[in-house]
Coordinates of C-alpha atoms and ligand atoms in Angstrom, one line a residue:
X80 CA 0.7 14.9 -23.5
X81 CA -0.2 16.3 -19.8
X82 CA -0.4 19.5 -20.0
X83 CA 2.7 20.8 -18.2
X84 CA 1.7 22.6 -14.1
X85 CA 4.3 25.2 -13.0
X86 CA 5.4 24.3 -9.8
X87 CA 6.7 26.8 -7.4
X88 CA 9.9 25.2 -5.6
X89 CA 11.5 26.2 -2.6
X90 CA 14.4 24.3 -1.0
X91 CA 15.2 24.0 1.8
X92 CA 18.4 25.5 3.5
X93 CA 20.0 23.5 5.7
X94 CA 19.2 19.3 4.8
X95 CA 17.9 16.6 7.7
X96 CA 19.9 13.7 5.8
X97 CA 22.8 15.9 8.0
X98 CA 21.7 14.1 10.8
X99 CA 20.1 11.1 10.4
X100 CA 21.4 7.9 9.0
X101 CA 19.1 5.6 6.3
X102 CA 20.4 2.7 8.1
X103 CA 17.5 0.2 9.2
X104 CA 15.0 3.6 9.8
X105 CA 11.9 2.7 11.5
X106 CA 8.5 2.5 8.8
X107 CA 7.4 5.8 8.5
X108 CA 8.6 7.2 11.4
X109 CA 11.2 10.1 9.5
X110 CA 10.1 12.2 6.2
X111 CA 12.5 14.1 3.7
X112 CA 12.8 18.1 3.4
X113 CA 10.1 18.8 0.7
X114 CA 6.3 18.2 0.3
X115 CA 3.8 18.2 -2.3
X116 CA 1.2 21.1 -2.1
X117 CA -1.8 21.4 -4.3
X118 CA -5.3 22.9 -3.3
X119 CA -8.7 22.2 -5.2
X120 CA -10.6 24.6 -4.9
X121 CA -13.7 26.1 -6.9
X122 CA -13.8 23.6 -9.3
X123 CA -10.1 23.2 -9.7
X124 CA -6.5 22.7 -9.3
X125 CA -4.1 25.3 -8.1
X126 CA -1.1 26.2 -5.4
X127 CA 1.2 23.3 -6.5
X128 CA 4.3 24.1 -4.8
X129 CA 7.0 21.6 -3.6
X130 CA 8.5 23.4 0.1
X131 CA 10.0 22.1 3.1
X132 CA 8.4 19.9 5.0
X133 CA 6.2 21.8 8.0
X134 CA 3.2 21.0 9.9
X135 CA -0.1 22.0 8.4
X136 CA -2.2 24.7 10.1
X137 CA -5.7 23.8 9.8
X138 CA -9.7 24.3 11.1
X139 CA -11.3 22.5 13.5
X140 CA -14.0 22.4 11.5
X141 CA -11.8 20.8 8.3
X142 CA -14.5 18.4 6.8
X143 CA -12.4 15.7 6.9
X144 CA -12.0 15.5 10.5
X145 CA -15.6 15.5 11.6
X146 CA -16.6 12.8 8.2
X147 CA -13.6 11.0 6.9
X148 CA -13.2 12.2 3.1
X149 CA -9.4 11.5 2.8
X150 CA -7.4 9.1 1.3
X151 CA -4.2 7.9 0.4
X152 CA -1.8 5.9 -1.7
X153 CA 1.5 3.5 -1.2
X154 CA 4.4 4.2 -3.9
X155 CA 8.3 3.8 -3.3
X156 CA 11.4 5.0 -5.8
X157 CA 14.7 3.1 -6.0
X158 CA 18.0 3.7 -7.4
X159 CA 19.8 2.1 -9.8
X160 CA 23.5 1.7 -9.7
X161 CA 24.2 4.8 -11.1
X162 CA 22.3 7.1 -8.8
X163 CA 19.9 7.4 -11.4
X164 CA 16.2 7.5 -8.8
X165 CA 13.3 5.5 -10.0
X166 CA 9.3 4.5 -9.3
X167 CA 7.7 1.5 -9.2
X168 CA 4.3 2.0 -11.5
X169 CA 2.9 5.0 -10.7
X170 CA 0.9 5.6 -12.8
X171 CA -1.3 1.7 -11.6
X172 CA -1.2 4.6 -8.2
X173 CA -2.4 7.4 -10.1
X174 CA -5.0 5.3 -11.6
X175 CA -6.3 3.5 -8.0
X176 CA -6.3 7.0 -5.9
X177 CA -8.7 8.3 -8.1
X178 CA -10.7 5.7 -8.1
X179 CA -10.8 5.5 -4.7
X180 CA -11.3 9.5 -5.0
X181 CA -14.7 9.1 -7.3
X182 CA -15.6 6.3 -4.7
X183 CA -15.6 9.0 -1.6
X184 CA -17.0 12.3 -4.0
X185 CA -13.5 14.0 -4.3
X186 CA -12.1 15.3 -7.4
X187 CA -9.7 13.9 -9.0
X188 CA -6.4 14.7 -8.7
X189 CA -4.6 15.3 -12.8
X190 CA -1.9 13.4 -13.9
X191 CA 0.5 17.0 -14.3
X192 CA 0.7 17.3 -10.4
X193 CA 0.4 13.4 -9.2
X194 CA 3.2 12.1 -11.5
X195 CA 4.5 15.2 -12.7
X196 CA 4.3 17.1 -9.1
X197 CA 6.1 13.3 -7.8
X198 CA 8.6 12.4 -10.5
X199 CA 9.6 16.5 -9.4
X200 CA 9.0 16.2 -5.4
X201 CA 11.7 12.5 -5.3
X202 CA 13.9 14.5 -8.2
X203 CA 14.8 17.1 -6.0
X204 CA 15.4 14.4 -2.9
X205 CA 16.7 11.4 -4.6
X206 CA 19.1 11.5 -1.7
X207 CA 16.6 9.9 0.8
X208 CA 17.1 7.3 -1.4
X209 CA 18.5 4.0 1.2
X210 CA 20.7 2.0 -0.3
X211 CA 20.5 -1.2 2.0
X212 CA 18.6 -3.9 0.9
X213 CA 15.4 -4.2 1.9
X214 CA 15.3 -0.6 1.5
X215 CA 13.3 1.9 -0.1
X216 CA 11.7 5.7 -0.6
X217 CA 8.4 5.2 0.8
X218 CA 5.7 7.7 -1.2
X219 CA 2.7 8.7 1.1
X220 CA 0.0 10.5 -1.7
X221 CA -3.0 12.5 0.4
X222 CA -5.9 13.4 -0.2
X223 CA -8.5 15.4 1.9
X224 CA -11.8 17.6 2.1
X225 CA -10.7 21.5 3.8
X226 CA -13.9 23.0 3.8
X227 CA -14.9 24.0 7.2
X228 CA -18.8 22.4 7.8
X229 CA -20.5 21.3 10.0
X230 CA -23.2 19.8 7.1
X231 CA -22.5 16.1 6.0
X232 CA -21.9 15.9 1.8
X233 CA -19.1 16.3 -0.4
X234 CA -16.6 18.9 1.0
X235 CA -16.0 21.3 -1.9
X236 CA -12.4 21.8 -1.3
X237 CA -9.4 19.9 -0.5
X238 CA -5.7 19.7 -0.2
X239 CA -3.3 17.0 -1.5
X240 CA -0.1 16.0 -1.0
X241 CA 2.9 13.8 -1.7
X242 CA 4.8 12.9 1.4
X243 CA 7.8 11.1 1.3
X244 CA 9.2 8.3 3.9
X245 CA 13.0 5.9 3.8
X246 CA 11.8 3.1 5.0
X247 CA 12.9 -0.6 5.7
X248 CA 11.7 -3.1 5.8
X249 CA 7.5 -3.1 6.8
X250 CA 7.6 -6.8 8.5
X251 CA 11.2 -7.7 9.2
X252 CA 10.6 -11.9 10.6
X253 CA 7.0 -14.3 8.7
X254 CA 4.3 -13.5 10.4
X255 CA 1.1 -15.2 12.1
X256 CA -2.2 -14.6 11.6
X257 CA -5.4 -14.5 13.1
X258 CA -9.0 -15.2 10.3
X259 CA -11.6 -13.2 12.0
X260 CA -14.7 -13.5 12.4
X261 CA -16.1 -10.2 14.7
X262 CA -15.0 -8.2 12.4
X263 CA -15.2 -6.9 8.9
X264 CA -13.4 -4.9 6.7
X265 CA -16.0 -4.7 3.8
X266 CA -19.4 -5.4 2.6
X267 CA -20.0 -5.9 -1.2
X268 CA -21.2 -1.9 -2.3
X269 CA -19.2 -1.0 0.6
X270 CA -16.1 0.5 -0.1
X271 CA -12.9 -1.5 0.9
X272 CA -11.8 -0.6 -3.2
X273 CA -10.9 2.2 -1.8
X274 CA -7.7 3.4 -0.3
X275 CA -9.9 6.1 2.3
X276 CA -7.9 7.1 5.3
X277 CA -11.6 5.3 7.5
X278 CA -11.1 1.0 5.8
X279 CA -7.6 2.0 8.1
X280 CA -9.5 3.2 11.3
X281 CA -12.2 0.6 11.5
X282 CA -9.1 -2.4 11.3
X283 CA -7.3 -1.4 14.1
X284 CA -9.7 -2.6 16.3
X285 CA -9.3 -6.5 15.5
X286 CA -5.7 -6.3 14.9
X287 CA -5.3 -4.4 18.3
X288 CA -7.4 -7.4 19.5
X289 CA -5.1 -9.5 17.5
X290 CA -2.7 -8.7 18.5
X291 CA -3.3 -9.5 22.7
X292 CA -3.1 -12.8 21.8
X293 CA -0.2 -12.7 19.4
X294 CA -0.8 -12.1 16.4
X295 CA 0.9 -10.0 14.0
X296 CA -2.3 -8.9 12.1
X297 CA -6.1 -10.7 10.9
X298 CA -7.7 -12.5 8.0
X299 CA -10.4 -10.5 7.0
X300 CA -13.7 -12.2 6.2
X301 CA -17.2 -12.0 3.7
X302 CA -19.9 -10.3 5.4
X303 CA -22.7 -12.3 5.5
X304 CA -20.6 -15.8 6.7
X305 CA -17.9 -14.8 8.2
X306 CA -16.3 -17.8 6.1
X307 CA -14.7 -16.0 2.8
X308 CA -11.4 -14.7 2.5
X309 CA -10.5 -11.0 2.0
X310 CA -7.6 -9.8 2.8
X311 CA -5.2 -9.8 5.1
X312 CA -4.9 -6.4 6.8
X313 CA -2.4 -3.4 4.9
X314 CA -1.6 -6.1 2.1
X315 CA -3.1 -9.0 -0.4
X316 CA -3.4 -12.2 0.3
X317 CA -1.9 -15.5 -1.7
X318 CA -1.6 -18.6 -0.7
X319 CA 0.3 -21.7 -2.7
X320 CA -1.8 -24.4 -2.8
X321 CA -1.1 -27.9 -5.0
X322 CA 1.8 -26.1 -6.8
X323 CA -1.5 -23.9 -8.0
X324 CA -1.3 -20.0 -6.5
X325 CA -4.4 -18.8 -4.7
X326 CA -5.5 -15.3 -4.3
X327 CA -9.0 -14.0 -3.6
X328 CA -10.8 -12.4 -6.7
X329 CA -11.5 -8.2 -7.3
X330 CA -14.8 -9.4 -8.5
X331 CA -16.9 -7.8 -5.3
X332 CA -15.6 -4.9 -4.9
X333 CA -14.6 -5.6 -1.1
X334 CA -11.0 -6.1 -1.1
X335 CA -7.9 -3.6 -2.1
X336 CA -6.4 -3.2 -6.3
X337 CA -2.8 -3.9 -5.5
X338 CA -0.2 -3.3 -7.5
X339 CA 1.7 -5.4 -6.0
X340 CA -0.1 -8.1 -6.0
X341 CA -0.7 -7.4 -9.8
X342 CA 3.1 -7.8 -10.4
X343 CA 2.9 -10.7 -8.2
X344 CA 0.8 -12.9 -10.7
X345 CA 2.7 -11.2 -13.7
X346 CA 5.7 -12.8 -12.1
X347 CA 3.9 -16.2 -10.7
X348 CA 3.6 -17.0 -14.4
X349 CA 5.8 -16.2 -16.0
X350 CA 7.8 -18.6 -13.2
X351 CA 5.2 -21.3 -14.9
X352 CA 3.0 -21.5 -11.8
X353 CA -0.7 -21.8 -12.1
X354 CA -3.0 -18.4 -10.9
X355 CA -6.4 -18.1 -10.2
X356 CA -8.8 -15.7 -8.4
X357 CA -11.3 -16.6 -7.6
X358 CA -13.5 -17.1 -4.2
X359 CA -11.6 -19.2 -1.3
X360 CA -13.5 -20.2 1.3
X361 CA -12.0 -20.8 5.6
X362 CA -13.2 -24.1 5.2
X363 CA -10.6 -25.3 2.0
X364 CA -7.5 -23.7 2.9
X365 CA -8.3 -25.5 6.6
X366 CA -8.4 -29.0 4.4
X367 CA -6.2 -28.0 2.1
X368 CA -3.3 -27.5 5.4
X369 CA -4.4 -30.9 7.2
X370 CA -3.6 -33.1 3.4
X371 CA -0.8 -31.0 3.1
X372 CA -1.5 -29.8 0.4
X373 CA -1.8 -25.6 1.5
X374 CA 2.5 -25.2 1.5
X375 CA 2.6 -21.1 1.5
X376 CA 1.0 -18.5 2.6
X377 CA 2.1 -14.6 1.8
X378 CA 1.4 -11.3 1.9
X379 CA 1.8 -8.5 -0.9
X380 CA 1.5 -4.8 -0.6
X381 CA 4.1 -1.5 -1.2
X382 CA 4.6 -1.3 2.5
X383 CA 4.9 -5.6 3.2
X384 CA 6.5 -6.5 -0.4
X385 CA 6.4 -10.4 -0.2
X386 CA 5.7 -10.5 3.8
X387 CA 5.7 -14.3 4.1
X388 CA 2.8 -16.1 7.2
X389 CA 4.7 -18.3 8.9
X390 CA 0.3 -19.3 11.0
X391 CA -2.9 -18.6 11.2
X392 CA -5.1 -19.6 13.0
X393 CA -8.8 -20.1 12.7
X394 CA -11.7 -21.0 15.6
X395 CA -9.6 -23.8 17.7
X396 CA -7.1 -24.8 14.5
X397 CA -3.8 -23.7 14.2
X398 CA -1.6 -24.1 11.0
X399 CA 2.2 -23.9 11.0
X400 CA 3.4 -22.9 7.7
X401 CA 7.7 -23.8 6.8
X402 CA 8.5 -20.5 5.7
X403 CA 11.9 -21.6 5.1
X404 CA 11.3 -24.1 2.7
X405 CA 8.9 -21.0 0.8
X406 CA 10.4 -21.2 -2.0
X407 CA 6.9 -19.9 -4.3
X408 CA 7.6 -17.0 -2.3
X409 CA 11.8 -16.3 -1.4
X410 CA 12.2 -17.0 -5.8
X411 CA 8.9 -14.1 -6.0
X412 CA 11.2 -11.7 -3.7
X413 CA 14.2 -12.2 -5.9
X414 CA 12.6 -11.3 -8.6
X415 CA 10.4 -8.6 -8.1
X416 CA 13.8 -6.8 -5.9
X417 CA 15.7 -7.6 -8.6
X418 CA 14.0 -6.2 -11.3
X419 CA 12.7 -2.8 -8.2
X420 CA 16.6 -2.3 -7.5
X421 CA 17.6 -2.5 -11.4
X422 CA 19.7 -5.7 -10.8
X423 CA 17.9 -7.6 -14.0
X424 CA 16.0 -5.6 -16.8
X425 CA 12.3 -4.1 -16.7
X426 CA 11.3 -5.5 -18.4
X427 CA 7.1 -5.3 -17.5
X428 CA 8.0 -1.7 -18.3
X429 CA 7.2 -1.0 -14.0
X430 CA 9.8 2.0 -13.4
X431 CA 9.4 4.5 -13.7
X432 CA 11.7 7.3 -13.6
X433 CA 12.1 10.5 -11.4
Ligands
LIG1613 C1 0.5 0.1 1.6 O1 1.2 -1.2 1.4 O2 1.2 0.7 0.6 C2 0.0 0.8 2.5 O3 -1.4 1.7 2.2 C3 0.0 0.1 4.0 C4 0.0 1.6 4.2 C5 -0.6 1.0 5.5 C6 1.2 1.1 6.2

């Protein structure tokens, strides 16, 4: 039984929804009417409130801005045919959030704030859940250090926020991916498994350089040989090789433990497709491509959902995949959507009512 928490609620007077449409909205640009805010001070969480979405007033010496103690999550909410709001696997993101918190020397957020607060916020702003195909309400929990000090040590105070952003698909078209050999995202013992802000800051230069070459994202490789595949920027990656789904394993702590990754593995198994979570080398991928055994590749992530890949570039190799023939990815996406949009029975108990 989760302890109850008193959440002070202040509602908006006039919804911003009256002035906008929820169709064809870009990712992360608009925010709903309300947000949740809580503070951690003197070893306890306090001031939990839901209030109109608004700017924060922060000190220039805010610890998070200097030393990067900042973590976040990405979750999605959907509506069923009766207009009830459901959140997709929020407990899994809750666990991962606190794993990131522990790694970054931050306090854990209790379930009654993270989950119960999120449910209340979504219930209040459920009109912001778009009805359109491939659209949803993206939920962004965030925690950052709020001590006002320049000494390098874990902060003693933190702010936790949840904001909501209606969204369409992140990648509307199949992706072109550049296999990264110069920069490194993560090494064993590092923070690759955590969803901390710095991981994203550190990866931007690689994505930017790939973009200049005409690629949408990079495929990260290991720090030592630049051979062992990790993840694609912002998502986990899966390959269909000779009918088997192969995806990098979580063992080395260098990739994010994707909730979508886990869901897709479950759905692959449901469809009778063998799944191998293991180390995978770029040379194996090139070899499989040359033998025409590599038939599909796709990214999985909350924002990206199931995002087909149409090309990999590695050194002088350009590996092109015909995504119109990507039957595994399209069947998975359909099954995944049917569950999330409540068109099919939620047999894995993934949907949590707000
Ligand atoms: C998500 O899929 O929720 C992510 O965190 C990716 C995001 C950085 C856009």
